[in-house]
Protein backbone atom coordinates (compact mmCIF):
# COMPACT_ATOMS: atom_id res chain seq x y z
CA UNK A 1 0.00 0.00 0.00
CA UNK A 2 1.43 3.34 -1.00
CA UNK A 3 1.93 5.59 1.98
CA UNK A 4 0.34 8.98 2.32
CA UNK A 5 2.22 12.01 3.57
CA UNK A 6 0.12 13.89 6.09
CA UNK A 7 0.77 17.38 7.47
CA UNK A 8 -1.18 18.18 10.57
CA UNK A 9 -1.06 19.98 13.91
CA UNK A 10 -0.90 17.98 17.14
CA UNK A 11 -1.19 19.69 20.50
CA UNK A 12 -0.36 23.00 18.87
CA UNK A 13 2.80 21.83 17.11
CA UNK A 14 3.15 21.14 13.38
CA UNK A 15 3.56 17.41 12.74
CA UNK A 16 4.14 15.26 9.67
CA UNK A 17 3.81 11.53 9.29
CA UNK A 18 3.47 8.78 6.70
CA UNK A 19 0.55 6.37 6.96
CA UNK A 20 -1.15 3.69 4.93
CA UNK A 21 -4.67 4.57 3.75
CA UNK A 22 -6.28 2.13 6.19
CA UNK A 23 -4.39 3.20 9.33
CA UNK A 24 -6.46 4.85 12.02
CA UNK A 25 -5.48 8.04 13.79
CA UNK A 26 -5.21 6.02 17.00
CA UNK A 27 -2.67 3.66 15.42
CA UNK A 28 -0.52 6.52 14.18
CA UNK A 29 -0.67 8.38 17.50
CA UNK A 30 0.37 5.31 19.45
CA UNK A 31 2.68 3.45 17.08
CA UNK A 32 4.44 6.26 15.23
CA UNK A 33 4.20 9.45 17.25
CA UNK A 34 4.75 7.90 20.67
CA UNK A 35 1.59 9.51 21.98
CA UNK A 36 0.27 6.53 23.93
CA UNK A 37 -2.16 8.40 26.16
CA UNK A 38 -5.09 7.54 23.92
CA UNK A 39 -5.97 3.90 24.54
CA UNK A 40 -7.53 1.27 22.32
CA UNK A 41 -10.38 -0.23 24.31
CA UNK A 42 -12.96 -1.47 21.86
CA UNK A 43 -11.85 -0.23 18.44
CA UNK A 44 -15.48 0.40 17.52
CA UNK A 45 -16.38 3.74 19.07
CA UNK A 46 -18.14 2.33 22.13
CA UNK A 47 -15.68 2.94 24.98
CA UNK A 48 -14.22 6.41 24.37
CA UNK A 49 -10.75 5.50 25.66
CA UNK A 50 -9.22 6.77 22.40
CA UNK A 51 -10.93 10.19 22.56
CA UNK A 52 -9.16 13.16 21.00
CA UNK A 53 -10.39 16.44 19.62
CA UNK A 54 -10.31 17.18 15.90
CA UNK A 55 -10.55 20.90 15.13
CA UNK A 56 -12.04 21.25 18.62
CA UNK A 57 -14.68 18.53 18.25
CA UNK A 58 -14.58 15.42 20.44
CA UNK A 59 -14.13 12.25 18.33
CA UNK A 60 -12.96 8.66 18.67
CA UNK A 61 -9.49 8.34 17.12
CA UNK A 62 -10.18 4.64 16.44
CA UNK A 63 -12.98 5.65 14.03
CA UNK A 64 -10.90 8.17 12.13
CA UNK A 65 -8.44 7.45 9.36
CA UNK A 66 -5.03 9.00 9.96
CA UNK A 67 -5.22 10.42 6.43
CA UNK A 68 -8.16 12.56 7.54
CA UNK A 69 -5.83 14.56 9.81
CA UNK A 70 -4.41 16.44 6.80
CA UNK A 71 -4.63 20.17 7.53
CA UNK A 72 -6.51 19.60 10.78
CA UNK A 73 -5.66 20.39 14.42
CA UNK A 74 -5.63 17.48 16.86
CA UNK A 75 -5.35 17.58 20.61
CA UNK A 76 -4.56 14.55 22.74
CA UNK A 77 -4.23 13.99 26.47
CA UNK A 78 -0.49 14.74 26.12
CA UNK A 79 -1.42 18.34 25.29
CA UNK A 80 -3.66 18.90 28.29
CA UNK A 81 -1.15 19.94 30.93
CA UNK A 82 0.91 23.09 30.40
CA UNK A 83 4.45 21.98 31.06
CA UNK A 84 4.52 20.73 34.63
CA UNK A 85 1.19 22.37 35.46
CA UNK A 86 -1.72 20.00 35.32
CA UNK A 87 -5.04 21.08 33.86
CA UNK A 88 -7.56 21.70 36.69
CA UNK A 89 -9.45 18.57 35.61
CA UNK A 90 -6.29 16.45 35.92
CA UNK A 91 -5.54 17.94 39.34
CA UNK A 92 -9.09 17.32 40.55
CA UNK A 93 -9.12 13.73 39.25
CA UNK A 94 -6.03 13.14 41.41
CA UNK A 95 -7.37 14.89 44.50
CA UNK A 96 -10.72 13.13 44.40
CA UNK A 97 -9.38 9.73 43.31
CA UNK A 98 -11.55 9.77 40.22
CA UNK A 99 -9.51 7.03 38.61
CA UNK A 100 -8.24 3.54 39.32
CA UNK A 101 -6.60 1.59 36.52
CA UNK A 102 -6.32 4.65 34.30
CA UNK A 103 -7.23 3.09 30.95
CA UNK A 104 -10.34 5.24 30.67
CA UNK A 105 -8.83 8.33 32.28
CA UNK A 106 -7.29 10.02 29.21
CA UNK A 107 -10.57 9.74 27.33
CA UNK A 108 -12.56 10.91 30.34
CA UNK A 109 -10.34 13.96 30.73
CA UNK A 110 -10.39 14.89 27.04
CA UNK A 111 -14.17 14.48 26.93
CA UNK A 112 -14.68 16.41 30.17
CA UNK A 113 -12.48 19.25 28.92
CA UNK A 114 -14.47 19.41 25.68
CA UNK A 115 -17.64 19.69 27.76
CA UNK A 116 -16.33 22.45 30.04
CA UNK A 117 -14.95 24.39 27.05
CA UNK A 118 -18.48 24.43 25.64
CA UNK A 119 -20.50 24.58 28.86
CA UNK A 120 -18.71 25.91 31.99
CA UNK A 121 -21.72 25.22 34.22
CA UNK A 122 -23.13 21.79 33.34
CA UNK A 123 -25.70 20.01 35.47
CA UNK A 124 -24.93 16.55 36.80
CA UNK A 125 -27.30 15.10 34.21
CA UNK A 126 -25.52 16.95 31.42
CA UNK A 127 -22.15 15.61 32.60
CA UNK A 128 -23.51 12.06 32.79
CA UNK A 129 -25.00 12.19 29.30
CA UNK A 130 -21.90 13.87 27.83
CA UNK A 131 -19.63 11.16 29.30
CA UNK A 132 -21.94 8.27 28.37
CA UNK A 133 -19.56 7.34 25.56
CA UNK A 134 -16.65 6.89 28.00
CA UNK A 135 -16.75 3.54 29.75
CA UNK A 136 -15.08 2.91 33.12
CA UNK A 137 -15.12 -0.55 34.66
CA UNK A 138 -13.14 0.23 37.85
CA UNK A 139 -14.11 3.41 39.62
CA UNK A 140 -17.74 3.58 38.72
CA UNK A 141 -18.88 6.94 37.59
CA UNK A 142 -19.75 8.87 40.72
CA UNK A 143 -16.26 10.04 41.59
CA UNK A 144 -15.58 11.01 37.98
CA UNK A 145 -18.81 13.00 37.69
CA UNK A 146 -18.12 14.72 41.01
CA UNK A 147 -14.59 15.63 39.95
CA UNK A 148 -15.88 17.18 36.72
CA UNK A 149 -18.57 19.16 38.55
CA UNK A 150 -16.11 20.32 41.23
CA UNK A 151 -13.59 21.39 38.58
CA UNK A 152 -16.29 23.33 36.75
CA UNK A 153 -17.23 25.11 39.98
CA UNK A 154 -13.57 25.93 40.74
CA UNK A 155 -12.94 27.21 37.23
CA UNK A 156 -16.03 29.41 37.33
CA UNK A 157 -14.91 30.80 40.66
CA UNK A 158 -11.41 31.46 39.38
CA UNK A 159 -12.48 33.26 36.26
CA UNK B 1 -6.53 0.22 -0.51
CA UNK B 2 -6.51 3.76 -1.83
CA UNK B 3 -7.69 6.92 -0.06
CA UNK B 4 -8.87 10.00 -1.94
CA UNK B 5 -10.21 13.28 -0.54
CA UNK B 6 -11.31 15.23 -3.61
CA UNK B 7 -12.48 18.82 -3.37
CA UNK B 8 -15.02 18.59 -6.19
CA UNK B 9 -18.15 16.48 -6.39
CA UNK B 10 -17.43 15.55 -10.01
CA UNK B 11 -14.02 14.17 -9.03
CA UNK B 12 -15.56 12.21 -6.16
CA UNK B 13 -18.24 10.70 -8.39
CA UNK B 14 -15.73 9.83 -11.11
CA UNK B 15 -13.47 8.03 -8.68
CA UNK B 16 -16.31 6.32 -6.80
CA UNK B 17 -18.09 5.14 -9.94
CA UNK B 18 -14.77 4.02 -11.41
CA UNK B 19 -14.11 1.78 -8.41
CA UNK B 20 -17.37 -0.11 -8.95
CA UNK B 21 -18.39 -2.18 -5.94
CA UNK B 22 -14.94 -1.82 -4.36
CA UNK B 23 -15.49 1.85 -3.48
CA UNK B 24 -16.85 3.19 -0.21
CA UNK B 25 -17.86 6.74 0.68
CA UNK B 26 -16.39 8.14 3.90
CA UNK B 27 -18.40 10.87 5.61
CA UNK B 28 -18.23 10.61 9.42
CA UNK B 29 -16.95 7.04 9.19
CA UNK B 30 -18.73 5.91 12.35
CA UNK B 31 -20.28 2.96 10.50
CA UNK B 32 -17.66 2.41 7.78
CA UNK B 33 -14.65 2.26 10.11
CA UNK B 34 -16.45 -0.17 12.42
CA UNK B 35 -17.29 -2.40 9.44
CA UNK B 36 -13.68 -2.24 8.22
CA UNK B 37 -12.27 -3.05 11.66
CA UNK B 38 -14.67 -5.98 12.00
CA UNK B 39 -13.54 -7.27 8.61
CA UNK B 40 -17.05 -6.96 7.16
CA UNK B 41 -15.85 -4.75 4.29
CA UNK B 42 -12.44 -4.33 2.69
CA UNK B 43 -12.77 -1.37 0.33
CA UNK B 44 -10.37 -0.98 -2.58
CA UNK B 45 -11.00 2.76 -2.56
CA UNK B 46 -12.24 5.16 0.09
CA UNK B 47 -13.58 8.48 -1.13
CA UNK B 48 -13.59 10.99 1.73
CA UNK B 49 -16.20 13.58 0.75
CA UNK B 50 -15.58 16.01 3.62
CA UNK B 51 -13.42 18.37 1.55
CA UNK B 52 -16.34 19.08 -0.80
CA UNK B 53 -18.10 22.31 0.17
CA UNK B 54 -21.54 21.22 -1.02
CA UNK B 55 -21.72 18.13 1.19
CA UNK B 56 -20.36 19.81 4.32
CA UNK B 57 -22.27 23.12 4.29
CA UNK B 58 -25.50 24.29 5.92
CA UNK B 59 -27.50 26.88 4.01
CA UNK B 60 -30.76 28.65 4.77
CA UNK B 61 -32.83 29.22 1.64
CA UNK B 62 -34.61 32.46 0.79
CA UNK B 63 -37.94 30.78 1.66
CA UNK B 64 -36.70 29.73 5.12
CA UNK B 65 -35.91 26.12 4.33
CA UNK B 66 -32.52 24.52 4.86
CA UNK B 67 -30.05 22.67 2.66
CA UNK B 68 -27.90 20.46 4.88
CA UNK B 69 -24.87 18.73 3.39
CA UNK B 70 -25.03 14.95 3.69
CA UNK B 71 -21.70 14.83 5.57
CA UNK B 72 -22.43 17.59 8.12
CA UNK B 73 -21.77 16.16 11.58
CA UNK B 74 -24.33 16.16 14.34
CA UNK B 75 -22.04 18.37 16.40
CA UNK B 76 -21.89 20.95 13.58
CA UNK B 77 -25.63 20.90 12.84
CA UNK B 78 -26.47 21.32 16.52
CA UNK B 79 -24.49 24.57 16.56
CA UNK B 80 -26.53 26.06 13.70
CA UNK B 81 -29.03 28.17 15.63
CA UNK B 82 -31.46 28.60 12.72
CA UNK B 83 -31.71 24.89 11.99
CA UNK B 84 -31.95 24.00 15.68
CA UNK B 85 -34.89 26.38 16.09
CA UNK B 86 -36.70 25.16 12.98
CA UNK B 87 -36.19 21.39 13.20
CA UNK B 88 -35.65 20.36 16.83
CA UNK B 89 -37.04 16.88 16.14
CA UNK B 90 -34.44 16.18 13.46
CA UNK B 91 -31.69 17.25 15.86
CA UNK B 92 -33.23 15.06 18.57
CA UNK B 93 -32.82 12.08 16.26
CA UNK B 94 -29.29 12.97 15.18
CA UNK B 95 -28.21 13.67 18.76
CA UNK B 96 -29.32 10.24 19.92
CA UNK B 97 -26.87 8.47 17.61
CA UNK B 98 -24.15 6.89 19.75
CA UNK B 99 -22.15 9.10 22.09
CA UNK B 100 -20.85 12.67 22.09
CA UNK B 101 -17.76 11.31 20.32
CA UNK B 102 -19.88 9.63 17.63
CA UNK B 103 -21.98 12.76 17.15
CA UNK B 104 -18.75 14.65 16.52
CA UNK B 105 -18.58 12.85 13.19
CA UNK B 106 -21.86 11.01 12.44
CA UNK B 107 -23.89 12.61 9.64
CA UNK B 108 -27.45 12.56 8.33
CA UNK B 109 -26.23 11.15 5.02
CA UNK B 110 -24.33 8.34 6.67
CA UNK B 111 -27.16 7.50 9.03
CA UNK B 112 -29.56 7.23 6.07
CA UNK B 113 -27.23 5.44 3.63
CA UNK B 114 -26.07 2.88 6.21
CA UNK B 115 -29.60 1.54 5.79
CA UNK B 116 -30.29 0.58 9.40
CA UNK B 117 -34.01 0.22 10.17
CA UNK B 118 -33.17 1.64 13.63
CA UNK B 119 -31.38 4.77 12.35
CA UNK B 120 -32.44 7.50 14.77
CA UNK B 121 -32.34 10.51 12.45
CA UNK B 122 -34.32 8.88 9.65
CA UNK B 123 -37.87 8.79 11.11
CA UNK B 124 -37.47 12.46 12.03
CA UNK B 125 -36.31 13.32 8.50
CA UNK B 126 -39.22 11.34 7.03
CA UNK B 127 -41.62 13.29 9.26
CA UNK B 128 -39.95 16.53 8.19
CA UNK B 129 -40.53 15.72 4.53
CA UNK B 130 -36.82 16.01 3.79
CA UNK B 131 -35.66 15.37 0.24
CA UNK B 132 -32.27 13.86 -0.53
CA UNK B 133 -30.30 15.07 -3.55
CA UNK B 134 -27.98 12.43 -4.98
CA UNK B 135 -25.51 12.78 -7.79
CA UNK B 136 -23.96 10.04 -9.89
CA UNK B 137 -22.47 9.39 -13.30
CA UNK B 138 -25.90 10.00 -14.88
CA UNK B 139 -26.46 13.33 -13.14
CA UNK B 140 -28.52 14.58 -10.24
CA UNK B 141 -31.85 13.43 -8.90
CA UNK B 142 -33.98 13.93 -5.82
CA UNK B 143 -35.42 11.18 -3.64
CA UNK B 144 -37.83 11.54 -0.72
CA UNK B 145 -36.02 10.26 2.37
CA UNK B 146 -38.65 7.55 2.94
CA UNK B 147 -37.86 6.13 -0.52
CA UNK B 148 -34.11 5.75 0.16
CA UNK B 149 -33.95 2.66 2.43
CA UNK B 150 -35.06 -0.54 0.71
CA UNK B 151 -34.08 -3.09 3.36
CA UNK B 152 -31.54 -3.58 6.14
CA UNK B 153 -28.25 -2.20 4.78
CA UNK B 154 -29.79 -1.46 1.38
CA UNK B 155 -30.76 1.78 -0.34
CA UNK B 156 -32.27 2.89 -3.64
CA UNK B 157 -29.09 4.75 -4.59
CA UNK B 158 -27.74 3.53 -7.93
CA UNK B 159 -24.13 2.40 -8.36
CA UNK B 160 -21.86 5.42 -8.30
CA UNK B 161 -24.39 7.76 -6.72
CA UNK B 162 -23.36 9.88 -3.74
CA UNK B 163 -25.70 11.51 -1.20
CA UNK B 164 -25.08 15.25 -1.58
CA UNK B 165 -27.52 17.15 0.63
CA UNK B 166 -30.92 17.18 2.29
CA UNK B 167 -33.55 19.82 1.59
CA UNK B 168 -35.78 20.65 4.58
CA UNK B 169 -38.89 22.68 3.75
CA UNK B 170 -39.54 26.06 5.37
CA UNK B 171 -41.00 25.78 8.87
CA UNK B 172 -44.62 26.92 8.58
CA UNK B 173 -46.37 28.96 11.26
CA UNK B 174 -48.09 26.62 13.70
CA UNK B 175 -45.87 23.69 12.81
CA UNK B 176 -43.72 21.66 15.19
CA UNK B 177 -41.71 18.44 15.08
CA UNK B 178 -40.33 15.97 17.61
CA UNK B 179 -38.59 12.60 17.80
CA UNK B 180 -38.72 10.04 20.60
CA UNK B 181 -37.25 6.60 20.83
CA UNK B 182 -37.44 3.69 23.23
CA UNK B 183 -34.29 1.90 24.35
CA UNK B 184 -33.80 -0.49 27.25
CA UNK B 185 -31.00 1.66 28.72
CA UNK B 186 -30.76 5.37 29.45
CA UNK B 187 -28.15 5.98 26.76
CA UNK B 188 -25.93 4.48 24.09
CA UNK B 189 -28.15 1.83 22.52
CA UNK B 190 -30.07 1.48 19.29
CA UNK B 191 -33.79 2.13 19.03
CA UNK B 192 -36.37 -0.50 19.87
CA UNK B 193 -38.90 1.91 18.41
CA UNK B 194 -38.37 5.44 17.11
CA UNK B 195 -41.15 7.87 16.16
CA UNK B 196 -40.85 11.22 14.39
CA UNK B 197 -43.88 13.51 14.15
CA UNK B 198 -44.21 16.79 12.27
CA UNK B 199 -47.59 18.51 12.42
CA UNK B 200 -49.34 21.85 11.94
CA UNK B 201 -52.01 23.26 14.25
CA UNK B 202 -54.26 26.09 13.04
CA UNK B 203 -56.71 27.34 15.65
CA UNK B 204 -56.19 24.11 17.55
CA UNK B 205 -57.00 21.94 14.54
CA UNK B 206 -54.34 19.71 13.00
CA UNK B 207 -54.13 20.67 9.33
CA UNK B 208 -51.09 18.65 8.27
CA UNK B 209 -49.11 15.79 9.72
CA UNK B 210 -46.34 13.38 8.80
CA UNK B 211 -45.29 10.39 10.89
CA UNK B 212 -42.01 8.47 10.51
CA UNK B 213 -41.57 5.16 12.31
CA UNK B 214 -38.26 3.37 12.91
CA UNK B 215 -36.91 0.03 14.16
CA UNK B 216 -40.19 -1.86 13.70
CA UNK B 217 -39.89 -2.98 10.06
CA UNK B 218 -37.14 -3.79 7.55
CA UNK B 219 -37.00 -0.08 6.70
CA UNK B 220 -38.01 3.17 8.36
CA UNK B 221 -41.64 3.84 7.42
CA UNK B 222 -43.78 6.83 6.48
CA UNK B 223 -47.09 6.00 8.22
CA UNK B 224 -49.71 7.83 6.18
CA UNK B 225 -52.63 6.27 8.07
CA UNK B 226 -51.35 7.73 11.34
CA UNK B 227 -51.12 11.18 9.74
CA UNK B 228 -54.66 10.83 8.34
CA UNK B 229 -55.95 9.96 11.81
CA UNK B 230 -54.53 13.24 13.14
CA UNK B 231 -55.46 15.63 10.31
CA UNK B 232 -58.77 17.43 10.85
CA UNK B 233 -58.84 16.70 14.58
CA UNK B 234 -57.94 18.72 17.64
CA UNK B 235 -55.62 15.92 18.72
CA UNK B 236 -58.21 14.71 21.19
CA UNK B 237 -57.74 11.31 22.82
CA UNK B 238 -59.76 9.44 20.19
CA UNK B 239 -57.65 10.88 17.37
CA UNK B 240 -54.40 10.02 19.16
CA UNK B 241 -55.69 6.50 19.86
CA UNK B 242 -56.53 6.06 16.17
CA UNK B 243 -53.08 7.32 15.12
CA UNK B 244 -51.43 5.05 17.68
CA UNK B 245 -53.38 2.09 16.33
CA UNK B 246 -52.26 3.00 12.79
CA UNK B 247 -48.62 3.00 13.94
CA UNK B 248 -49.00 -0.37 15.64
CA UNK B 249 -50.72 -1.74 12.53
CA UNK B 250 -47.77 -0.60 10.38
CA UNK B 251 -45.29 -2.55 12.50
CA UNK B 252 -43.59 -5.65 11.13
CA UNK B 253 -40.77 -5.94 13.66
CA UNK B 254 -38.21 -8.52 14.64
CA UNK B 255 -38.12 -10.29 17.99
CA UNK B 256 -34.75 -9.77 19.65
CA UNK B 257 -32.99 -9.20 22.95
CA UNK B 258 -34.09 -5.57 22.98
CA UNK B 259 -37.78 -6.18 22.51
CA UNK B 260 -40.37 -8.71 21.47
CA UNK B 261 -42.67 -8.24 18.50
CA UNK B 262 -45.61 -7.61 20.84
CA UNK B 263 -43.63 -5.07 22.88
CA UNK B 264 -42.34 -3.14 19.88
CA UNK B 265 -45.79 -3.06 18.30
CA UNK B 266 -47.41 -1.72 21.46
CA UNK B 267 -44.66 0.81 22.19
CA UNK B 268 -44.95 2.23 18.65
CA UNK B 269 -48.45 3.42 19.51
CA UNK B 270 -47.47 4.73 22.94
CA UNK B 271 -44.57 6.70 21.50
CA UNK B 272 -46.73 8.14 18.71
CA UNK B 273 -48.98 9.75 21.33
CA UNK B 274 -46.08 11.14 23.35
CA UNK B 275 -44.23 12.44 20.29
CA UNK B 276 -47.36 14.07 18.84
CA UNK B 277 -47.91 15.85 22.15
CA UNK B 278 -44.40 17.33 22.08
CA UNK B 279 -44.74 18.35 18.41
CA UNK B 280 -48.10 19.99 19.18
CA UNK B 281 -46.64 21.88 22.10
CA UNK B 282 -43.77 23.11 19.89
CA UNK B 283 -46.19 24.12 17.14
CA UNK B 284 -47.60 26.77 19.48
CA UNK B 285 -44.21 28.48 19.58
CA UNK B 286 -43.68 28.91 15.82
XYZ file of C-alpha atoms in Angstrom, chain A residues 90-158:
69
model
C -6.293 16.454 35.919
C -5.542 17.941 39.335
C -9.093 17.318 40.550
C -9.116 13.727 39.254
C -6.031 13.142 41.415
C -7.366 14.889 44.504
C -10.723 13.133 44.396
C -9.376 9.727 43.309
C -11.549 9.765 40.224
C -9.506 7.035 38.614
C -8.242 3.543 39.320
C -6.598 1.589 36.515
C -6.318 4.646 34.305
C -7.230 3.091 30.950
C -10.345 5.236 30.673
C -8.833 8.333 32.280
C -7.288 10.021 29.210
C -10.571 9.741 27.328
C -12.560 10.910 30.341
C -10.335 13.964 30.727
C -10.387 14.890 27.042
C -14.171 14.479 26.929
C -14.676 16.414 30.169
C -12.480 19.252 28.919
C -14.470 19.413 25.679
C -17.639 19.693 27.765
C -16.329 22.449 30.043
C -14.948 24.388 27.046
C -18.476 24.435 25.643
C -20.498 24.581 28.857
C -18.711 25.911 31.989
C -21.723 25.220 34.221
C -23.128 21.790 33.341
C -25.705 20.007 35.468
C -24.930 16.549 36.803
C -27.302 15.099 34.214
C -25.519 16.946 31.418
C -22.153 15.606 32.598
C -23.506 12.063 32.794
C -25.005 12.187 29.301
C -21.903 13.867 27.830
C -19.631 11.159 29.296
C -21.942 8.268 28.370
C -19.559 7.342 25.558
C -16.652 6.890 28.002
C -16.753 3.539 29.751
C -15.078 2.908 33.122
C -15.122 -0.548 34.664
C -13.143 0.229 37.850
C -14.113 3.413 39.619
C -17.739 3.576 38.723
C -18.881 6.935 37.587
C -19.754 8.873 40.724
C -16.261 10.039 41.586
C -15.579 11.011 37.983
C -18.809 12.996 37.692
C -18.120 14.719 41.015
C -14.586 15.630 39.953
C -15.882 17.177 36.724
C -18.566 19.161 38.552
C -16.107 20.320 41.228
C -13.590 21.388 38.576
C -16.295 23.326 36.750
C -17.229 25.106 39.983
C -13.567 25.929 40.743
C -12.938 27.209 37.229
C -16.028 29.410 37.330
C -14.906 30.797 40.659
C -11.406 31.460 39.384
